[in-house]
C-alpha cells in the first residue's frame, strides 16, 4: 500500500489512523521515498509545544530546487513545467520546459550570487505574475537566500515596512505590471518604498510594460543584460532541513504584519504530498491555480507543490474579467486544464455575470476543481459544481492558512465524498480538535468550537521573523499545548469539518486577510480623526466588506463628510493597498466600550449588518446610550 498517494476511502482511513498512531513513522516513509536528499535525518521530529519549537527531519540536508527541477530532468526534461498565460490574450502563451526552467533558475541564481546575495540574506520580490517571479523565487531557494514575496497590489508604505522588518538587501521588481486594461507602475512604488528602506543595496528590474522608470545609479540594474551574461548552470546550496526557505507576511491583531517563517524540509515534504493527493495530479495533467504567488496559495500550489511533483503548472498574469468574464473558461479550454483551483470570491463574481460566459465552453478537460481562502457559501458551491465542474468533477474545498504552509482539511477527489460547504476530513498527519471557551476539547460530533491542531505537522510556520514571543502568544497560548488557528468550525454527524469563519480580529475580504488594527492605524493618521473601529459585514461577492466607524476630533466637524471619507480611503490605500478600502464609513460621536476600554465589536458588527434585533447584554458598557445613536445613524 502506497504511503504517498491515497486511492480509496479505506486507504485514507488506514493512513489516517497510522499517521495519528505513529506520526514519526508516517512522515518518515513519505519523506524517505519521494525526495532527493544530500543527507537524511537523524530524527523525524523534536518539538516543544509550550515553547513553540519545532524541528522536523533533524539534521537532514537538501535543496528544494533540486527536488523541484534537477531530479525531473532525466525523465521530464522536455515536459512543460510552466505555462505562462499573459494578461493580453493576443500575446503568445509561453511553455517553459523543465530543462528551460533549470537554465533560467541557474542563470538567475548566478546573477543573485554575483550581486552579492548570500545564503540567509533576505530578498524582497515585488513582481507581477510573470515567469520571472517564479524564477526569482526558485533562484533564491537555489542559493539559500530567503525570499519574501510581497503581493504586487500592496502600497509603497506596506512594501517598505515589510522590507524593513526582515532587512532585505535586495528587491526584485519590474517597470510595471498589466492588470486587465490597466498598467501599474511598480518601479515607482518601489522607489517610494525605498526612501524609507535604507537596508536595500540593489534593485533588479525586469522589463515588462516599457513604463518609464528612473534608474538610481549604483542601486538599480536592468535584469535582462545580467541574465544574458550568466552561465546556465549552477551548483545548489546545501541547506539544513530547518534553514528558512521564505518569509511571507500576513495580517494580525496589531498594526505590525507578521512575517511567517517557513523552513525547508518539512515544507517541501508536505506541500508535495498534499498537492499530489488533493488534486489527484497524474503525469500529463495541466494544473492551474488562479491565486497570486504573493500569497501562500501561490507559493505552495502554483510553485512548490506542483513542481515537486513534476507537474505542468499555469501562471496567469491577468484578471478574470479581462477582456471579458469568460477569460478563466477560455484559458481552461485553451490549455486543456485538468485541475482548476480558485477562490470563492472569484466564483461569486463570475456567477453574477451572464451564464453564457461559462456555458460557451464545454470544459471537458477538467477533472478536479478546488476552492480556497474563505468559506464557500452554498450557492457558490452549487454554481461552481454545476457550471464549471459539470457535476462530474469532485469539488475540493481546501482549508488551510499561511501559517500551516499546506492544505490541512480537504476532500481527496474520488476518495472522500464531498458535501457542500464542508472542507470535510483532515489529511493524514493532521489532527484537528474543537475547543470550548473553557479550553476543553469537545468530543463527539455535531458540535462547534474553536479550531485547533493538537500535533505538529511538517509544513507549519516555525516562527514570526524577529519575534518568537509573538508567535508563541498568537498561536500557542490561547489553548495551551495546541496550535490555535483563529477559526471557528463545526463537526457534523459523520465527523466532517465546516469552517465557519474567523473568531479573531482578522476579516477576510475577497479572500485577502485583513487585520482590523493596521486599517484602524491608517485611518487614525488622518488629522481630523480621533478614533476608529472596523468591522466586516457580509457582501455577496467579496464574502465580507469593511464598515468603518470614525470619530472626528472636533464634534460636528464642519468639513464635507464625503470628502473626508474619500481622504480616509486614500490613506488606507496608501498605507496598505486598495484591497483594504472601506465600503462604508459612518461618522459617530462615540464607540461602544466596556469598562476596561475595549471596543465591543460584536455590537458594531450587528449594526453594520443591519441586524438590530438583539444586541445582547449592553449593560456592561461604559456608554450604552451610544448604541442607539449609532444605530439611528446607520448608513
Ligand atoms: C480562511 C489561505 C473556509 C480561514 C490558504 C483561514 C478558509 C484563512 C478556507 C487563512 C476554506 C482558508 N474554508 N475558510 N476552505 N481556506 N480559509 O493565510 O479563515 O490567506 O484561517 O491562507 O482563510 O488565510 P490565508
mmCIF file of C-alpha atoms in Angstrom, residues 353-595:
data_model
loop_
_atom_site.group_PDB
_atom_site.id
_atom_site.type_symbol
_atom_site.label_atom_id
_atom_site.label_comp_id
_atom_site.label_asym_id
_atom_site.label_seq_id
_atom_site.Cartn_x
_atom_site.Cartn_y
_atom_site.Cartn_z
ATOM 1 C CA UNK A 353 -22.378 37.513 -14.902
ATOM 2 C CA UNK A 354 -24.352 36.196 -17.857
ATOM 3 C CA UNK A 355 -24.299 32.403 -17.794
ATOM 4 C CA UNK A 356 -23.252 32.408 -21.462
ATOM 5 C CA UNK A 357 -19.745 33.419 -20.464
ATOM 6 C CA UNK A 358 -19.194 29.988 -18.967
ATOM 7 C CA UNK A 359 -21.686 27.934 -20.927
ATOM 8 C CA UNK A 360 -19.964 28.677 -24.226
ATOM 9 C CA UNK A 361 -17.154 26.371 -23.092
ATOM 10 C CA UNK A 362 -17.510 22.614 -22.692
ATOM 11 C CA UNK A 363 -14.710 22.462 -20.058
ATOM 12 C CA UNK A 364 -14.432 18.729 -20.669
ATOM 13 C CA UNK A 365 -10.743 18.622 -19.774
ATOM 14 C CA UNK A 366 -11.472 19.387 -16.114
ATOM 15 C CA UNK A 367 -11.169 16.511 -13.636
ATOM 16 C CA UNK A 368 -10.947 18.243 -10.264
ATOM 17 C CA UNK A 369 -11.989 21.736 -9.154
ATOM 18 C CA UNK A 370 -10.922 23.378 -5.923
ATOM 19 C CA UNK A 371 -11.684 26.296 -3.648
ATOM 20 C CA UNK A 372 -9.599 28.094 -1.032
ATOM 21 C CA UNK A 373 -9.262 31.200 1.082
ATOM 22 C CA UNK A 374 -12.614 31.659 2.791
ATOM 23 C CA UNK A 375 -15.791 29.721 3.457
ATOM 24 C CA UNK A 376 -17.576 28.894 0.225
ATOM 25 C CA UNK A 377 -21.290 29.530 0.579
ATOM 26 C CA UNK A 378 -23.852 27.014 -0.562
ATOM 27 C CA UNK A 379 -24.952 28.971 -3.640
ATOM 28 C CA UNK A 380 -21.417 29.477 -4.921
ATOM 29 C CA UNK A 381 -20.607 25.819 -4.239
ATOM 30 C CA UNK A 382 -23.530 24.638 -6.370
ATOM 31 C CA UNK A 383 -22.840 27.079 -9.182
ATOM 32 C CA UNK A 384 -19.180 26.043 -9.309
ATOM 33 C CA UNK A 385 -20.077 22.368 -9.151
ATOM 34 C CA UNK A 386 -22.722 22.599 -11.880
ATOM 35 C CA UNK A 387 -21.336 25.134 -14.345
ATOM 36 C CA UNK A 388 -17.612 24.576 -14.064
ATOM 37 C CA UNK A 389 -17.324 21.036 -12.752
ATOM 38 C CA UNK A 390 -20.277 19.819 -14.852
ATOM 39 C CA UNK A 391 -21.372 17.889 -11.745
ATOM 40 C CA UNK A 392 -18.748 15.344 -12.667
ATOM 41 C CA UNK A 393 -15.607 16.834 -11.112
ATOM 42 C CA UNK A 394 -15.109 16.482 -7.380
ATOM 43 C CA UNK A 395 -15.039 19.940 -5.758
ATOM 44 C CA UNK A 396 -12.323 20.112 -3.126
ATOM 45 C CA UNK A 397 -12.959 22.785 -0.505
ATOM 46 C CA UNK A 398 -9.488 23.097 0.973
ATOM 47 C CA UNK A 399 -8.944 24.659 4.388
ATOM 48 C CA UNK A 400 -5.516 25.890 5.419
ATOM 49 C CA UNK A 401 -3.544 29.055 6.252
ATOM 50 C CA UNK A 402 -0.348 30.982 5.566
ATOM 51 C CA UNK A 403 0.779 29.595 8.908
ATOM 52 C CA UNK A 404 0.035 25.959 8.068
ATOM 53 C CA UNK A 405 2.002 26.055 4.803
ATOM 54 C CA UNK A 406 -0.102 23.393 3.162
ATOM 55 C CA UNK A 407 -3.653 22.120 2.893
ATOM 56 C CA UNK A 408 -4.878 20.626 6.183
ATOM 57 C CA UNK A 409 -8.536 19.730 5.778
ATOM 58 C CA UNK A 410 -9.900 18.791 2.366
ATOM 59 C CA UNK A 411 -11.660 16.069 0.476
ATOM 60 C CA UNK A 412 -9.399 13.822 -1.594
ATOM 61 C CA UNK A 413 -11.009 13.616 -5.035
ATOM 62 C CA UNK A 414 -12.529 10.266 -5.998
ATOM 63 C CA UNK A 415 -11.909 9.162 -2.404
ATOM 64 C CA UNK A 416 -13.781 11.419 0.041
ATOM 65 C CA UNK A 417 -17.460 12.040 -0.755
ATOM 66 C CA UNK A 418 -17.948 15.807 -0.901
ATOM 67 C CA UNK A 419 -20.579 17.769 0.960
ATOM 68 C CA UNK A 420 -21.387 21.383 0.006
ATOM 69 C CA UNK A 421 -19.602 23.988 2.184
ATOM 70 C CA UNK A 422 -17.661 21.329 4.100
ATOM 71 C CA UNK A 423 -13.886 21.070 3.937
ATOM 72 C CA UNK A 424 -14.607 17.514 5.135
ATOM 73 C CA UNK A 425 -11.805 15.425 6.665
ATOM 74 C CA UNK A 426 -8.255 16.199 7.757
ATOM 75 C CA UNK A 427 -5.457 14.946 5.533
ATOM 76 C CA UNK A 428 -3.328 12.213 7.087
ATOM 77 C CA UNK A 429 -0.913 13.686 9.595
ATOM 78 C CA UNK A 430 -3.294 16.459 10.652
ATOM 79 C CA UNK A 431 -5.062 16.246 13.999
ATOM 80 C CA UNK A 432 -7.762 18.912 14.295
ATOM 81 C CA UNK A 433 -9.719 19.398 17.513
ATOM 82 C CA UNK A 434 -12.538 21.705 18.543
ATOM 83 C CA UNK A 435 -12.178 23.558 21.831
ATOM 84 C CA UNK A 436 -14.756 25.211 24.034
ATOM 85 C CA UNK A 437 -14.419 28.510 25.905
ATOM 86 C CA UNK A 438 -13.114 26.746 28.983
ATOM 87 C CA UNK A 439 -10.280 25.339 26.894
ATOM 88 C CA UNK A 440 -11.647 21.827 26.976
ATOM 89 C CA UNK A 441 -11.548 19.610 23.962
ATOM 90 C CA UNK A 442 -15.055 18.996 22.619
ATOM 91 C CA UNK A 443 -15.511 15.350 21.860
ATOM 92 C CA UNK A 444 -18.098 13.781 19.624
ATOM 93 C CA UNK A 445 -19.928 15.001 16.579
ATOM 94 C CA UNK A 446 -22.457 17.722 15.764
ATOM 95 C CA UNK A 447 -20.503 20.251 17.781
ATOM 96 C CA UNK A 448 -18.920 23.661 17.199
ATOM 97 C CA UNK A 449 -15.858 25.297 18.711
ATOM 98 C CA UNK A 450 -12.522 26.948 18.116
ATOM 99 C CA UNK A 451 -10.416 25.015 15.672
ATOM 100 C CA UNK A 452 -7.032 23.891 16.991
ATOM 101 C CA UNK A 453 -4.449 21.364 15.845
ATOM 102 C CA UNK A 454 -3.055 19.133 18.523
ATOM 103 C CA UNK A 455 0.052 17.649 16.962
ATOM 104 C CA UNK A 456 2.720 19.407 14.871
ATOM 105 C CA UNK A 457 2.855 18.906 11.100
ATOM 106 C CA UNK A 458 5.916 19.316 8.857
ATOM 107 C CA UNK A 459 4.934 22.451 6.895
ATOM 108 C CA UNK A 460 3.917 24.567 9.868
ATOM 109 C CA UNK A 461 5.485 28.040 10.140
ATOM 110 C CA UNK A 462 8.320 27.919 12.667
ATOM 111 C CA UNK A 463 8.256 31.459 13.985
ATOM 112 C CA UNK A 464 7.446 35.079 13.231
ATOM 113 C CA UNK A 465 10.530 36.761 11.830
ATOM 114 C CA UNK A 466 12.323 38.510 14.682
ATOM 115 C CA UNK A 467 9.559 37.883 17.204
ATOM 116 C CA UNK A 468 9.279 34.352 18.515
ATOM 117 C CA UNK A 469 7.397 35.590 21.556
ATOM 118 C CA UNK A 470 4.600 36.920 19.365
ATOM 119 C CA UNK A 471 4.468 33.591 17.524
ATOM 120 C CA UNK A 472 4.114 31.752 20.802
ATOM 121 C CA UNK A 473 1.475 34.123 22.115
ATOM 122 C CA UNK A 474 -0.590 34.263 18.948
ATOM 123 C CA UNK A 475 -0.769 30.558 18.247
ATOM 124 C CA UNK A 476 0.178 28.528 21.306
ATOM 125 C CA UNK A 477 -1.191 30.245 24.408
ATOM 126 C CA UNK A 478 -4.970 30.538 23.891
ATOM 127 C CA UNK A 479 -5.190 26.746 24.158
ATOM 128 C CA UNK A 480 -2.049 25.507 25.890
ATOM 129 C CA UNK A 481 -0.386 22.585 24.175
ATOM 130 C CA UNK A 482 -2.263 23.200 20.938
ATOM 131 C CA UNK A 483 -1.961 25.352 17.846
ATOM 132 C CA UNK A 484 -4.889 27.798 17.632
ATOM 133 C CA UNK A 485 -5.986 28.600 14.089
ATOM 134 C CA UNK A 486 -8.114 31.693 14.763
ATOM 135 C CA UNK A 487 -11.019 29.986 13.010
ATOM 136 C CA UNK A 488 -14.268 28.578 14.310
ATOM 137 C CA UNK A 489 -15.577 25.301 12.948
ATOM 138 C CA UNK A 490 -18.296 22.748 13.313
ATOM 139 C CA UNK A 491 -18.043 18.984 13.066
ATOM 140 C CA UNK A 492 -21.083 17.237 11.652
ATOM 141 C CA UNK A 493 -22.602 13.855 12.432
ATOM 142 C CA UNK A 494 -20.005 11.943 10.411
ATOM 143 C CA UNK A 495 -17.004 13.964 11.555
ATOM 144 C CA UNK A 496 -16.786 16.344 8.588
ATOM 145 C CA UNK A 497 -15.466 19.824 9.333
ATOM 146 C CA UNK A 498 -17.053 23.011 8.166
ATOM 147 C CA UNK A 499 -15.086 26.192 8.766
ATOM 148 C CA UNK A 500 -17.430 28.921 9.926
ATOM 149 C CA UNK A 501 -15.010 31.865 9.807
ATOM 150 C CA UNK A 502 -12.552 33.854 11.888
ATOM 151 C CA UNK A 503 -13.091 34.221 15.590
ATOM 152 C CA UNK A 504 -10.356 36.856 15.958
ATOM 153 C CA UNK A 505 -9.682 40.359 14.589
ATOM 154 C CA UNK A 506 -8.956 39.239 11.049
ATOM 155 C CA UNK A 507 -11.552 39.923 8.336
ATOM 156 C CA UNK A 508 -11.350 38.110 5.024
ATOM 157 C CA UNK A 509 -12.269 40.386 2.120
ATOM 158 C CA UNK A 510 -12.203 38.819 -1.351
ATOM 159 C CA UNK A 511 -10.008 36.109 0.095
ATOM 160 C CA UNK A 512 -7.454 38.591 1.477
ATOM 161 C CA UNK A 513 -6.793 38.520 5.197
ATOM 162 C CA UNK A 514 -7.047 41.983 6.664
ATOM 163 C CA UNK A 515 -6.365 42.753 10.302
ATOM 164 C CA UNK A 516 -8.571 45.451 11.792
ATOM 165 C CA UNK A 517 -5.629 47.034 13.627
ATOM 166 C CA UNK A 518 -3.486 48.075 10.650
ATOM 167 C CA UNK A 519 -6.523 49.608 8.935
ATOM 168 C CA UNK A 520 -7.533 51.489 12.059
ATOM 169 C CA UNK A 521 -3.940 52.715 12.411
ATOM 170 C CA UNK A 522 -4.090 54.062 8.858
ATOM 171 C CA UNK A 523 -7.412 55.842 9.455
ATOM 172 C CA UNK A 524 -6.199 57.351 12.694
ATOM 173 C CA UNK A 525 -3.367 59.043 10.841
ATOM 174 C CA UNK A 526 -5.900 61.400 9.272
ATOM 175 C CA UNK A 527 -5.515 64.715 11.095
ATOM 176 C CA UNK A 528 -9.273 65.073 11.626
ATOM 177 C CA UNK A 529 -9.744 61.586 13.089
ATOM 178 C CA UNK A 530 -9.769 60.841 16.817
ATOM 179 C CA UNK A 531 -10.571 57.149 16.820
ATOM 180 C CA UNK A 532 -11.973 54.428 14.613
ATOM 181 C CA UNK A 533 -13.205 50.848 14.576
ATOM 182 C CA UNK A 534 -13.525 48.496 11.630
ATOM 183 C CA UNK A 535 -15.831 45.523 11.316
ATOM 184 C CA UNK A 536 -16.741 43.177 8.498
ATOM 185 C CA UNK A 537 -20.240 42.707 7.124
ATOM 186 C CA UNK A 538 -21.489 40.140 4.608
ATOM 187 C CA UNK A 539 -21.050 41.069 0.946
ATOM 188 C CA UNK A 540 -22.393 38.909 -1.839
ATOM 189 C CA UNK A 541 -19.226 38.924 -3.972
ATOM 190 C CA UNK A 542 -16.385 39.758 -1.612
ATOM 191 C CA UNK A 543 -17.614 37.496 1.186
ATOM 192 C CA UNK A 544 -17.078 40.339 3.631
ATOM 193 C CA UNK A 545 -16.775 44.068 3.112
ATOM 194 C CA UNK A 546 -15.427 46.622 5.563
ATOM 195 C CA UNK A 547 -17.529 49.061 7.584
ATOM 196 C CA UNK A 548 -15.710 51.805 9.428
ATOM 197 C CA UNK A 549 -16.958 53.798 12.397
ATOM 198 C CA UNK A 550 -14.996 57.002 12.710
ATOM 199 C CA UNK A 551 -14.955 59.568 15.493
ATOM 200 C CA UNK A 552 -13.739 63.002 14.452
ATOM 201 C CA UNK A 553 -11.630 65.160 16.741
ATOM 202 C CA UNK A 554 -13.963 68.125 16.514
ATOM 203 C CA UNK A 555 -17.536 67.330 17.250
ATOM 204 C CA UNK A 556 -19.625 68.385 14.303
ATOM 205 C CA UNK A 557 -16.529 68.771 12.132
ATOM 206 C CA UNK A 558 -17.680 71.235 9.546
ATOM 207 C CA UNK A 559 -15.968 69.599 6.586
ATOM 208 C CA UNK A 560 -17.817 67.730 3.897
ATOM 209 C CA UNK A 561 -18.118 64.142 5.104
ATOM 210 C CA UNK A 562 -17.913 62.686 1.635
ATOM 211 C CA UNK A 563 -14.551 64.351 1.067
ATOM 212 C CA UNK A 564 -13.378 63.145 4.440
ATOM 213 C CA UNK A 565 -14.435 59.601 3.648
ATOM 214 C CA UNK A 566 -12.528 59.762 0.360
ATOM 215 C CA UNK A 567 -9.439 61.067 2.104
ATOM 216 C CA UNK A 568 -9.648 58.275 4.655
ATOM 217 C CA UNK A 569 -9.892 55.653 1.930
ATOM 218 C CA UNK A 570 -6.971 57.245 0.128
ATOM 219 C CA UNK A 571 -4.912 56.975 3.307
ATOM 220 C CA UNK A 572 -5.777 53.303 3.656
ATOM 221 C CA UNK A 573 -4.868 52.777 0.040
ATOM 222 C CA UNK A 574 -1.506 54.496 0.568
ATOM 223 C CA UNK A 575 -0.696 52.701 3.804
ATOM 224 C CA UNK A 576 -1.852 49.209 2.896
ATOM 225 C CA UNK A 577 -3.290 48.980 -0.592
ATOM 226 C CA UNK A 578 -6.623 49.392 -2.370
ATOM 227 C CA UNK A 579 -7.799 45.966 -1.147
ATOM 228 C CA UNK A 580 -8.254 47.371 2.357
ATOM 229 C CA UNK A 581 -10.529 50.311 1.414
ATOM 230 C CA UNK A 582 -13.780 50.657 3.358
ATOM 231 C CA UNK A 583 -17.130 50.127 1.656
ATOM 232 C CA UNK A 584 -18.939 52.297 4.172
ATOM 233 C CA UNK A 585 -17.788 54.967 6.596
ATOM 234 C CA UNK A 586 -20.102 56.194 9.318
ATOM 235 C CA UNK A 587 -19.066 59.191 11.378
ATOM 236 C CA UNK A 588 -20.061 58.694 15.003
ATOM 237 C CA UNK A 589 -19.695 60.545 18.305
ATOM 238 C CA UNK A 590 -18.527 57.560 20.293
ATOM 239 C CA UNK A 591 -17.901 53.815 20.183
ATOM 240 C CA UNK A 592 -19.482 51.237 22.474
ATOM 241 C CA UNK A 593 -16.828 50.387 25.041
ATOM 242 C CA UNK A 594 -16.560 48.118 28.007
ATOM 243 C CA UNK A 595 -15.424 49.494 31.326
#
